[in-house]
Amino acid sequence: MSLWSELVQFLTLKTWLSLQLFLF
């Protein structure tokens, strides 16, 4: 479960950064 949580956080951060780069 811990590994899954880490994966979710990583994907969320990656997506957020991608959106930031796309918008700005």
PDB file of C-alpha atoms in Angstrom:
ATOM      1  CA  MET A   1       0.000   0.000   0.000  1.00  0.00           C
ATOM      2  CA  SER A   2       2.890   2.317   0.784  1.00  0.00           C
ATOM      3  CA  LEU A   3       4.411   1.706  -2.641  1.00  0.00           C
ATOM      4  CA  TRP A   4       1.076   2.483  -4.314  1.00  0.00           C
ATOM      5  CA  SER A   5       0.852   5.738  -2.331  1.00  0.00           C
ATOM      6  CA  GLU A   6       4.341   6.735  -3.448  1.00  0.00           C
ATOM      7  CA  LEU A   7       3.449   5.983  -7.066  1.00  0.00           C
ATOM      8  CA  VAL A   8       0.305   8.109  -6.858  1.00  0.00           C
ATOM      9  CA  GLN A   9       2.244  11.030  -5.382  1.00  0.00           C
ATOM     10  CA  PHE A  10       4.870  10.736  -8.114  1.00  0.00           C
ATOM     11  CA  LEU A  11       2.300  10.696 -10.904  1.00  0.00           C
ATOM     12  CA  THR A  12       0.391  13.580  -9.335  1.00  0.00           C
ATOM     13  CA  LEU A  13       3.539  15.675  -9.078  1.00  0.00           C
ATOM     14  CA  LYS A  14       4.594  14.795 -12.619  1.00  0.00           C
ATOM     15  CA  THR A  15       1.167  15.722 -13.961  1.00  0.00           C
ATOM     16  CA  TRP A  16       1.150  18.992 -12.016  1.00  0.00           C
ATOM     17  CA  LEU A  17       4.592  19.951 -13.342  1.00  0.00           C
ATOM     18  CA  SER A  18       3.547  19.067 -16.878  1.00  0.00           C
ATOM     19  CA  LEU A  19       0.502  21.306 -16.559  1.00  0.00           C
ATOM     20  CA  GLN A  20       2.624  24.145 -15.186  1.00  0.00           C
ATOM     21  CA  LEU A  21       5.036  23.876 -18.121  1.00  0.00           C
ATOM     22  CA  PHE A  22       2.167  23.667 -20.577  1.00  0.00           C
ATOM     23  CA  LEU A  23       0.332  26.696 -19.158  1.00  0.00           C
ATOM     24  CA  PHE A  24       3.465  28.746 -18.504  1.00  0.00           C
TER      25      PHE A  24
END
